[in-house]
PDB file of C-alpha atoms and ligand atoms in Angstrom:
ATOM      1  CA  UNK P  68     -91.724 -27.205  41.674  1.00  0.00           C
ATOM      2  CA  UNK P  69     -92.525 -29.907  39.417  1.00  0.00           C
ATOM      3  CA  UNK P  70     -95.875 -29.712  37.523  1.00  0.00           C
ATOM      4  CA  UNK P  71     -97.038 -32.696  35.564  1.00  0.00           C
ATOM      5  CA  UNK P  72    -100.134 -32.920  33.518  1.00  0.00           C
ATOM      6  CA  UNK P  73    -101.638 -36.346  32.582  1.00  0.00           C
ATOM      7  CA  UNK P  74    -104.316 -37.026  30.101  1.00  0.00           C
ATOM      8  CA  UNK P  75    -106.322 -39.189  32.320  1.00  0.00           C
ATOM      9  CA  UNK P  76    -107.153 -39.738  35.998  1.00  0.00           C
ATOM     10  CA  UNK P  77    -105.686 -43.457  35.623  1.00  0.00           C
ATOM     11  CA  UNK P  78    -102.358 -41.926  34.614  1.00  0.00           C
ATOM     12  CA  UNK P  79    -102.357 -39.442  37.278  1.00  0.00           C
ATOM     13  CA  UNK P  80    -103.100 -42.162  39.852  1.00  0.00           C
ATOM     14  CA  UNK P  81    -100.317 -44.372  38.533  1.00  0.00           C
ATOM     15  CA  UNK P  82     -97.796 -41.632  38.524  1.00  0.00           C
ATOM     16  CA  UNK P  83     -98.442 -40.466  42.032  1.00  0.00           C
ATOM     17  CA  UNK P  84     -98.581 -44.158  43.286  1.00  0.00           C
ATOM     18  CA  UNK P  85     -95.033 -44.677  41.634  1.00  0.00           C
ATOM     19  CA  UNK P  86     -93.777 -41.527  43.683  1.00  0.00           C
ATOM     20  CA  UNK P  87     -95.269 -43.140  46.965  1.00  0.00           C
ATOM     21  CA  UNK P  88     -93.955 -46.476  46.081  1.00  0.00           C
ATOM     22  CA  UNK P  89     -90.496 -45.169  45.443  1.00  0.00           C
ATOM     23  CA  UNK P  90     -90.607 -43.446  48.940  1.00  0.00           C
ATOM     24  CA  UNK P  91     -91.674 -46.746  50.548  1.00  0.00           C
ATOM     25  CA  UNK P  92     -88.999 -48.664  48.775  1.00  0.00           C
ATOM     26  CA  UNK P  93     -86.167 -46.152  49.474  1.00  0.00           C
ATOM     27  CA  UNK P  94     -87.289 -45.751  53.093  1.00  0.00           C
ATOM     28  CA  UNK P  95     -89.305 -48.734  54.383  1.00  0.00           C
ATOM     29  CA  UNK P  96     -89.926 -47.188  57.747  1.00  0.00           C
ATOM     30  CA  UNK P  97     -91.042 -43.761  56.161  1.00  0.00           C
ATOM     31  CA  UNK P  98     -93.906 -41.566  57.594  1.00  0.00           C
ATOM     32  CA  UNK P  99     -96.405 -40.950  54.767  1.00  0.00           C
ATOM     33  CA  UNK P 100     -98.836 -38.140  55.286  1.00  0.00           C
ATOM     34  CA  UNK P 101    -102.251 -39.225  53.741  1.00  0.00           C
ATOM     35  CA  UNK P 102    -105.126 -37.468  52.321  1.00  0.00           C
ATOM     36  CA  UNK P 103    -108.789 -38.207  51.706  1.00  0.00           C
ATOM     37  CA  UNK P 104    -111.345 -36.840  49.115  1.00  0.00           C
ATOM     38  CA  UNK P 105    -112.011 -38.439  45.627  1.00  0.00           C
ATOM     39  CA  UNK P 106    -108.672 -37.391  44.192  1.00  0.00           C
ATOM     40  CA  UNK P 107    -106.435 -39.857  45.988  1.00  0.00           C
ATOM     41  CA  UNK P 108    -108.749 -42.980  45.508  1.00  0.00           C
ATOM     42  CA  UNK P 109    -107.202 -44.354  42.386  1.00  0.00           C
ATOM     43  CA  UNK P 110    -103.690 -43.758  43.814  1.00  0.00           C
ATOM     44  CA  UNK P 111    -104.708 -45.980  46.835  1.00  0.00           C
ATOM     45  CA  UNK P 112    -106.297 -48.647  44.453  1.00  0.00           C
ATOM     46  CA  UNK P 113    -102.909 -48.711  42.421  1.00  0.00           C
ATOM     47  CA  UNK P 114    -100.892 -49.219  45.715  1.00  0.00           C
ATOM     48  CA  UNK P 115    -103.036 -51.956  46.807  1.00  0.00           C
ATOM     49  CA  UNK P 116    -102.651 -53.683  43.403  1.00  0.00           C
ATOM     50  CA  UNK P 117     -98.817 -53.443  43.598  1.00  0.00           C
ATOM     51  CA  UNK P 118     -99.068 -54.583  47.333  1.00  0.00           C
ATOM     52  CA  UNK P 119    -101.036 -57.748  46.119  1.00  0.00           C
ATOM     53  CA  UNK P 120     -98.371 -58.436  43.484  1.00  0.00           C
ATOM     54  CA  UNK P 121     -95.537 -58.225  46.307  1.00  0.00           C
ATOM     55  CA  UNK P 122     -94.023 -55.084  44.817  1.00  0.00           C
ATOM     56  CA  UNK P 123     -94.596 -52.897  47.977  1.00  0.00           C
ATOM     57  CA  UNK P 124     -94.476 -53.597  51.628  1.00  0.00           C
ATOM     58  CA  UNK P 125     -96.072 -51.342  54.166  1.00  0.00           C
ATOM     59  CA  UNK P 126     -95.161 -53.205  57.331  1.00  0.00           C
ATOM     60  CA  UNK P 127     -92.720 -50.573  58.668  1.00  0.00           C
ATOM     61  CA  UNK P 128     -94.767 -47.478  57.293  1.00  0.00           C
ATOM     62  CA  UNK P 129     -96.361 -45.103  59.687  1.00  0.00           C
ATOM     63  CA  UNK P 130     -99.168 -42.869  58.260  1.00  0.00           C
ATOM     64  CA  UNK P 131    -100.635 -39.655  59.535  1.00  0.00           C
ATOM     65  CA  UNK P 132    -103.754 -38.293  57.839  1.00  0.00           C
ATOM     66  CA  UNK P 133    -104.561 -34.596  57.418  1.00  0.00           C
ATOM     67  CA  UNK P 134    -107.813 -34.166  58.933  1.00  0.00           C
ATOM     68  CA  UNK P 135    -111.143 -35.553  60.136  1.00  0.00           C
ATOM     69  CA  UNK P 136    -114.699 -34.292  60.607  1.00  0.00           C
ATOM     70  CA  UNK P 137    -115.627 -33.190  64.135  1.00  0.00           C
ATOM     71  CA  UNK P 138    -118.361 -35.454  65.549  1.00  0.00           C
ATOM     72  CA  UNK P 139    -118.018 -38.478  63.366  1.00  0.00           C
ATOM     73  CA  UNK P 140    -116.608 -41.637  64.911  1.00  0.00           C
ATOM     74  CA  UNK P 141    -114.153 -43.746  63.057  1.00  0.00           C
ATOM     75  CA  UNK P 142    -117.017 -46.212  62.243  1.00  0.00           C
ATOM     76  CA  UNK P 143    -119.099 -43.595  60.606  1.00  0.00           C
ATOM     77  CA  UNK P 144    -119.235 -44.235  56.678  1.00  0.00           C
ATOM     78  CA  UNK P 145    -118.279 -40.690  55.909  1.00  0.00           C
ATOM     79  CA  UNK P 146    -115.463 -40.319  58.572  1.00  0.00           C
ATOM     80  CA  UNK P 147    -111.928 -39.976  57.122  1.00  0.00           C
ATOM     81  CA  UNK P 148    -110.769 -42.906  59.421  1.00  0.00           C
ATOM     82  CA  UNK P 149    -113.620 -45.005  57.814  1.00  0.00           C
ATOM     83  CA  UNK P 150    -112.528 -43.801  54.377  1.00  0.00           C
ATOM     84  CA  UNK P 151    -108.826 -44.650  55.073  1.00  0.00           C
ATOM     85  CA  UNK P 152    -109.700 -48.157  56.247  1.00  0.00           C
ATOM     86  CA  UNK P 153    -111.890 -48.899  53.125  1.00  0.00           C
ATOM     87  CA  UNK P 154    -109.556 -47.373  50.488  1.00  0.00           C
ATOM     88  CA  UNK P 155    -106.264 -48.456  51.782  1.00  0.00           C
ATOM     89  CA  UNK P 156    -105.510 -49.797  55.336  1.00  0.00           C
ATOM     90  CA  UNK P 157    -107.824 -52.756  55.356  1.00  0.00           C
ATOM     91  CA  UNK P 158    -106.093 -54.097  52.277  1.00  0.00           C
ATOM     92  CA  UNK P 159    -102.394 -53.625  52.797  1.00  0.00           C
ATOM     93  CA  UNK P 160    -100.158 -54.806  55.495  1.00  0.00           C
ATOM     94  CA  UNK P 161     -99.660 -51.548  57.241  1.00  0.00           C
ATOM     95  CA  UNK P 162     -99.652 -52.059  61.049  1.00  0.00           C
ATOM     96  CA  UNK P 163    -103.105 -50.593  62.259  1.00  0.00           C
ATOM     97  CA  UNK P 164    -101.413 -49.035  65.329  1.00  0.00           C
ATOM     98  CA  UNK P 165     -99.150 -47.082  63.067  1.00  0.00           C
ATOM     99  CA  UNK P 166    -101.925 -45.315  61.357  1.00  0.00           C
ATOM    100  CA  UNK P 167    -102.912 -41.958  62.865  1.00  0.00           C
ATOM    101  CA  UNK P 168    -106.169 -39.994  61.906  1.00  0.00           C
ATOM    102  CA  UNK P 169    -107.308 -36.995  63.954  1.00  0.00           C
ATOM    103  CA  UNK P 170    -109.824 -38.028  66.494  1.00  0.00           C
ATOM    104  CA  UNK P 171    -113.083 -36.137  65.414  1.00  0.00           C
ATOM    105  CA  UNK P 172    -114.587 -37.130  68.862  1.00  0.00           C
ATOM    106  CA  UNK P 173    -112.028 -35.967  71.123  1.00  0.00           C
ATOM    107  CA  UNK P 174    -113.174 -34.969  74.583  1.00  0.00           C
ATOM    108  CA  UNK P 175    -110.620 -32.109  74.583  1.00  0.00           C
ATOM    109  CA  UNK P 176    -109.698 -30.887  71.150  1.00  0.00           C
ATOM    110  CA  UNK P 177    -106.898 -28.590  72.562  1.00  0.00           C
ATOM    111  CA  UNK P 178    -105.147 -31.676  73.985  1.00  0.00           C
ATOM    112  CA  UNK P 179    -105.987 -33.799  70.875  1.00  0.00           C
ATOM    113  CA  UNK P 180    -104.470 -31.128  68.459  1.00  0.00           C
ATOM    114  CA  UNK P 181    -101.345 -30.551  70.482  1.00  0.00           C
ATOM    115  CA  UNK P 182    -100.792 -34.405  70.847  1.00  0.00           C
ATOM    116  CA  UNK P 183    -101.248 -34.885  67.165  1.00  0.00           C
ATOM    117  CA  UNK P 184     -98.474 -32.205  66.458  1.00  0.00           C
ATOM    118  CA  UNK P 185     -96.196 -33.800  68.995  1.00  0.00           C
ATOM    119  CA  UNK P 186     -96.778 -37.188  67.687  1.00  0.00           C
ATOM    120  CA  UNK P 187     -95.686 -35.934  64.182  1.00  0.00           C
ATOM    121  CA  UNK P 188     -92.670 -34.103  65.568  1.00  0.00           C
ATOM    122  CA  UNK P 189     -91.801 -37.269  67.593  1.00  0.00           C
ATOM    123  CA  UNK P 190     -91.770 -39.228  64.247  1.00  0.00           C
ATOM    124  CA  UNK P 191     -89.271 -36.850  62.888  1.00  0.00           C
ATOM    125  CA  UNK P 192     -91.916 -35.340  60.689  1.00  0.00           C
ATOM    126  CA  UNK P 193     -93.498 -36.497  57.564  1.00  0.00           C
ATOM    127  CA  UNK P 194     -91.252 -37.817  54.718  1.00  0.00           C
ATOM    128  CA  UNK P 195     -93.947 -37.606  51.876  1.00  0.00           C
ATOM    129  CA  UNK P 196     -97.196 -35.558  52.283  1.00  0.00           C
ATOM    130  CA  UNK P 197     -99.852 -36.297  49.691  1.00  0.00           C
ATOM    131  CA  UNK P 198    -102.452 -33.495  49.261  1.00  0.00           C
ATOM    132  CA  UNK P 199    -105.569 -32.855  47.359  1.00  0.00           C
ATOM    133  CA  UNK P 200    -106.891 -29.201  46.897  1.00  0.00           C
ATOM    134  CA  UNK P 201    -110.448 -27.737  47.526  1.00  0.00           C
ATOM    135  CA  UNK P 202    -111.999 -25.705  44.979  1.00  0.00           C
ATOM    136  CA  UNK P 203    -111.339 -22.725  47.280  1.00  0.00           C
ATOM    137  CA  UNK P 204    -107.702 -23.629  47.560  1.00  0.00           C
ATOM    138  CA  UNK P 205    -107.810 -25.437  50.906  1.00  0.00           C
ATOM    139  CA  UNK P 206    -105.360 -28.059  51.792  1.00  0.00           C
ATOM    140  CA  UNK P 207    -106.416 -30.551  54.521  1.00  0.00           C
ATOM    141  CA  UNK P 208    -109.261 -28.427  55.983  1.00  0.00           C
ATOM    142  CA  UNK P 209    -107.097 -25.258  56.056  1.00  0.00           C
ATOM    143  CA  UNK P 210    -109.793 -22.860  54.740  1.00  0.00           C
ATOM    144  CA  UNK P 211    -109.050 -19.438  53.333  1.00  0.00           C
ATOM    145  CA  UNK P 212    -108.646 -16.922  55.939  1.00  0.00           C
ATOM    146  CA  UNK P 213    -106.719 -14.004  57.228  1.00  0.00           C
ATOM    147  CA  UNK P 214    -103.669 -15.955  58.245  1.00  0.00           C
ATOM    148  CA  UNK P 215    -102.036 -19.298  57.696  1.00  0.00           C
ATOM    149  CA  UNK P 216    -102.734 -21.418  60.947  1.00  0.00           C
ATOM    150  CA  UNK P 217     -99.545 -23.176  62.068  1.00  0.00           C
ATOM    151  CA  UNK P 218    -100.735 -25.989  64.184  1.00  0.00           C
ATOM    152  CA  UNK P 219    -103.242 -28.742  64.086  1.00  0.00           C
ATOM    153  CA  UNK P 220    -106.534 -27.025  64.996  1.00  0.00           C
ATOM    154  CA  UNK P 221    -110.371 -27.163  64.736  1.00  0.00           C
ATOM    155  CA  UNK P 222    -111.729 -25.230  61.831  1.00  0.00           C
ATOM    156  CA  UNK P 223    -115.313 -24.166  60.862  1.00  0.00           C
ATOM    157  CA  UNK P 224    -115.883 -25.386  57.372  1.00  0.00           C
ATOM    158  CA  UNK P 225    -116.850 -22.780  54.764  1.00  0.00           C
ATOM    159  CA  UNK P 226    -120.197 -23.008  53.109  1.00  0.00           C
ATOM    160  CA  UNK P 227    -118.499 -23.848  49.740  1.00  0.00           C
ATOM    161  CA  UNK P 228    -116.710 -26.664  51.229  1.00  0.00           C
ATOM    162  CA  UNK P 229    -119.772 -28.077  52.856  1.00  0.00           C
ATOM    163  CA  UNK P 230    -121.585 -27.900  49.546  1.00  0.00           C
ATOM    164  CA  UNK P 231    -118.564 -29.446  47.680  1.00  0.00           C
ATOM    165  CA  UNK P 232    -118.337 -32.414  50.165  1.00  0.00           C
ATOM    166  CA  UNK P 233    -122.189 -32.840  50.417  1.00  0.00           C
ATOM    167  CA  UNK P 234    -121.826 -35.168  47.451  1.00  0.00           C
ATOM    168  CA  UNK P 235    -120.682 -37.831  49.905  1.00  0.00           C
ATOM    169  CA  UNK P 236    -123.582 -37.350  52.305  1.00  0.00           C
ATOM    170  CA  UNK P 237    -127.350 -37.845  51.894  1.00  0.00           C
ATOM    171  CA  UNK P 238    -128.035 -34.064  52.245  1.00  0.00           C
ATOM    172  CA  UNK P 239    -125.799 -30.881  52.876  1.00  0.00           C
ATOM    173  CA  UNK P 240    -127.441 -30.826  56.304  1.00  0.00           C
ATOM    174  CA  UNK P 241    -125.572 -33.932  57.225  1.00  0.00           C
ATOM    175  CA  UNK P 242    -122.082 -32.432  56.550  1.00  0.00           C
ATOM    176  CA  UNK P 243    -120.398 -31.713  59.857  1.00  0.00           C
ATOM    177  CA  UNK P 244    -119.746 -27.903  60.250  1.00  0.00           C
ATOM    178  CA  UNK P 245    -116.381 -28.294  61.818  1.00  0.00           C
ATOM    179  CA  UNK P 246    -113.354 -30.436  61.189  1.00  0.00           C
ATOM    180  CA  UNK P 247    -109.911 -30.936  62.741  1.00  0.00           C
ATOM    181  CA  UNK P 248    -107.034 -30.429  60.434  1.00  0.00           C
ATOM    182  CA  UNK P 249    -103.242 -30.452  60.531  1.00  0.00           C
ATOM    183  CA  UNK P 250    -101.790 -27.017  60.222  1.00  0.00           C
ATOM    184  CA  UNK P 251     -99.278 -25.598  58.021  1.00  0.00           C
ATOM    185  CA  UNK P 252     -96.154 -26.438  60.113  1.00  0.00           C
ATOM    186  CA  UNK P 253     -96.522 -30.112  59.671  1.00  0.00           C
ATOM    187  CA  UNK P 254     -97.471 -29.906  55.983  1.00  0.00           C
ATOM    188  CA  UNK P 255     -94.688 -27.366  55.075  1.00  0.00           C
ATOM    189  CA  UNK P 256     -92.102 -29.379  57.144  1.00  0.00           C
ATOM    190  CA  UNK P 257     -92.899 -32.578  55.068  1.00  0.00           C
ATOM    191  CA  UNK P 258     -89.577 -33.536  53.257  1.00  0.00           C
ATOM    192  CA  UNK P 259     -91.620 -33.930  49.970  1.00  0.00           C
ATOM    193  CA  UNK P 260     -95.024 -33.013  48.939  1.00  0.00           C
ATOM    194  CA  UNK P 261     -97.164 -34.539  46.395  1.00  0.00           C
ATOM    195  CA  UNK P 262    -100.289 -32.632  45.350  1.00  0.00           C
ATOM    196  CA  UNK P 263    -102.890 -34.166  42.932  1.00  0.00           C
ATOM    197  CA  UNK P 264    -105.812 -32.530  41.331  1.00  0.00           C
ATOM    198  CA  UNK P 265    -108.025 -34.026  38.727  1.00  0.00           C
ATOM    199  CA  UNK P 266    -110.664 -32.477  36.306  1.00  0.00           C
ATOM    200  CA  UNK P 267    -111.005 -29.157  34.546  1.00  0.00           C
ATOM    201  CA  UNK P 268    -112.809 -27.661  37.577  1.00  0.00           C
ATOM    202  CA  UNK P 269    -109.565 -27.636  39.516  1.00  0.00           C
ATOM    203  CA  UNK P 270    -107.560 -25.835  36.810  1.00  0.00           C
ATOM    204  CA  UNK P 271    -108.414 -22.294  37.794  1.00  0.00           C
ATOM    205  CA  UNK P 272    -107.532 -22.820  41.554  1.00  0.00           C
ATOM    206  CA  UNK P 273    -104.338 -24.539  40.589  1.00  0.00           C
ATOM    207  CA  UNK P 274    -103.310 -21.409  38.567  1.00  0.00           C
ATOM    208  CA  UNK P 275    -104.240 -19.044  41.238  1.00  0.00           C
ATOM    209  CA  UNK P 276    -102.420 -21.254  43.985  1.00  0.00           C
ATOM    210  CA  UNK P 277     -99.320 -21.744  42.124  1.00  0.00           C
ATOM    211  CA  UNK P 278     -98.850 -18.674  39.778  1.00  0.00           C
ATOM    212  CA  UNK P 279    -100.641 -15.971  41.889  1.00  0.00           C
ATOM    213  CA  UNK P 280     -99.446 -14.321  45.153  1.00  0.00           C
ATOM    214  CA  UNK P 281     -98.882 -16.223  48.448  1.00  0.00           C
ATOM    215  CA  UNK P 282    -101.840 -15.514  50.496  1.00  0.00           C
ATOM    216  CA  UNK P 283    -103.854 -17.135  53.196  1.00  0.00           C
ATOM    217  CA  UNK P 284    -106.959 -16.289  51.139  1.00  0.00           C
ATOM    218  CA  UNK P 285    -105.692 -19.453  48.984  1.00  0.00           C
ATOM    219  CA  UNK P 286    -104.057 -21.683  51.672  1.00  0.00           C
ATOM    220  CA  UNK P 287    -102.418 -23.907  48.970  1.00  0.00           C
ATOM    221  CA  UNK P 288    -100.443 -20.831  47.812  1.00  0.00           C
ATOM    222  CA  UNK P 289     -98.068 -21.311  50.730  1.00  0.00           C
ATOM    223  CA  UNK P 290     -96.807 -24.453  48.977  1.00  0.00           C
ATOM    224  CA  UNK P 291     -94.952 -22.098  46.473  1.00  0.00           C
ATOM    225  CA  UNK P 292     -92.296 -21.960  49.251  1.00  0.00           C
ATOM    226  CA  UNK P 293     -91.789 -25.653  49.574  1.00  0.00           C
ATOM    227  CA  UNK P 294     -88.606 -26.792  48.147  1.00  0.00           C
ATOM    228  CA  UNK P 295     -89.669 -30.236  47.056  1.00  0.00           C
ATOM    229  CA  UNK P 296     -93.263 -30.379  45.553  1.00  0.00           C
ATOM    230  CA  UNK P 297     -94.700 -32.198  42.792  1.00  0.00           C
ATOM    231  CA  UNK P 298     -98.095 -31.422  41.421  1.00  0.00           C
ATOM    232  CA  UNK P 299     -99.889 -33.867  39.173  1.00  0.00           C
ATOM    233  CA  UNK P 300    -103.026 -32.611  37.363  1.00  0.00           C
ATOM    234  CA  UNK P 301    -105.133 -34.599  35.072  1.00  0.00           C
ATOM    235  CA  UNK P 302    -107.301 -32.865  32.577  1.00  0.00           C
ATOM    236  CA  UNK P 303    -110.149 -35.251  32.586  1.00  0.00           C
TER     237      UNK P 303
HETATM  238  C1  GLP V 587    -111.664 -32.436  51.348  1.00  0.00           C
HETATM  239  C2  GLP V 587    -110.426 -32.752  52.068  1.00  0.00           C
HETATM  240  C3  GLP V 587    -109.249 -32.384  51.388  1.00  0.00           C
HETATM  241  C4  GLP V 587    -109.394 -32.570  49.913  1.00  0.00           C
HETATM  242  C5  GLP V 587    -110.550 -31.979  49.362  1.00  0.00           C
HETATM  243  C6  GLP V 587    -110.665 -32.124  47.996  1.00  0.00           C
HETATM  244  O1  GLP V 587    -112.286 -31.110  51.776  1.00  0.00           O
HETATM  245  N1  GLP V 587    -110.475 -32.325  53.491  1.00  0.00           N
HETATM  246  O2  GLP V 587    -108.103 -32.874  52.068  1.00  0.00           O
HETATM  247  O3  GLP V 587    -108.222 -32.090  49.337  1.00  0.00           O
HETATM  248  O4  GLP V 587    -111.709 -32.514  49.978  1.00  0.00           O
HETATM  249  O5  GLP V 587    -111.253 -33.358  47.545  1.00  0.00           O
HETATM  250  P1  GLP V 587    -111.542 -33.929  46.114  1.00  0.00           P
HETATM  251  O6  GLP V 587    -110.211 -34.605  45.784  1.00  0.00           O
HETATM  252  O7  GLP V 587    -112.539 -34.878  46.321  1.00  0.00           O
HETATM  253  O8  GLP V 587    -111.731 -32.727  45.172  1.00  0.00           O
END
């Protein structure tokens, strides 16, 4: 595991964007696993900048996102589909039909989840998976629990996650109580993993996840077993 500490969020964003950019240059038809939350915003901004300068070409890239809130349509401003459109997809030349985000309004979630996993497997898996980390150690929306959940699944969000994510909504009451998230198989089978975390609030959970025991109580701790993971942490 490589652990990089940067002095600023701008540097974190640049370094992470460099890794993603290298992936796209080396394999133009790669599969990028993408993440939402506040941490990746600066990375996407940097990638857009390099795209505008002609330094990166997304035309052959496929993307698969980690998760989506149950009940929010893609045009809802707090949906993760909307987030991805606003923060990346609408500003680069990725083919819209090659961008996948779980459907939070699926009629049948068992079918949707199985199809999502089958789609990822059909792509040959993920080349580079970008991750953030929740304060409780969740990745995607894999919340702490008694076991690691292997496949894409619907999850009940924990109260602490609802509170943490309520900053994006008008009130905590508006935060959906459930989400659909990629499970650990697709994440762990990604050829490379890049996890970003910024600010001192994330320091303790990073230490517990990467220096403590591997336990489903801290879902990110499973990443200790991944053969090619880079963690970038910014102190401010
Ligand atoms: C949400 C997302 C996660 C993300 C986490 C942390 O819960 N589902 O994928 O890692 O938020 O977000 P932030 O980067 O805003 O702290």
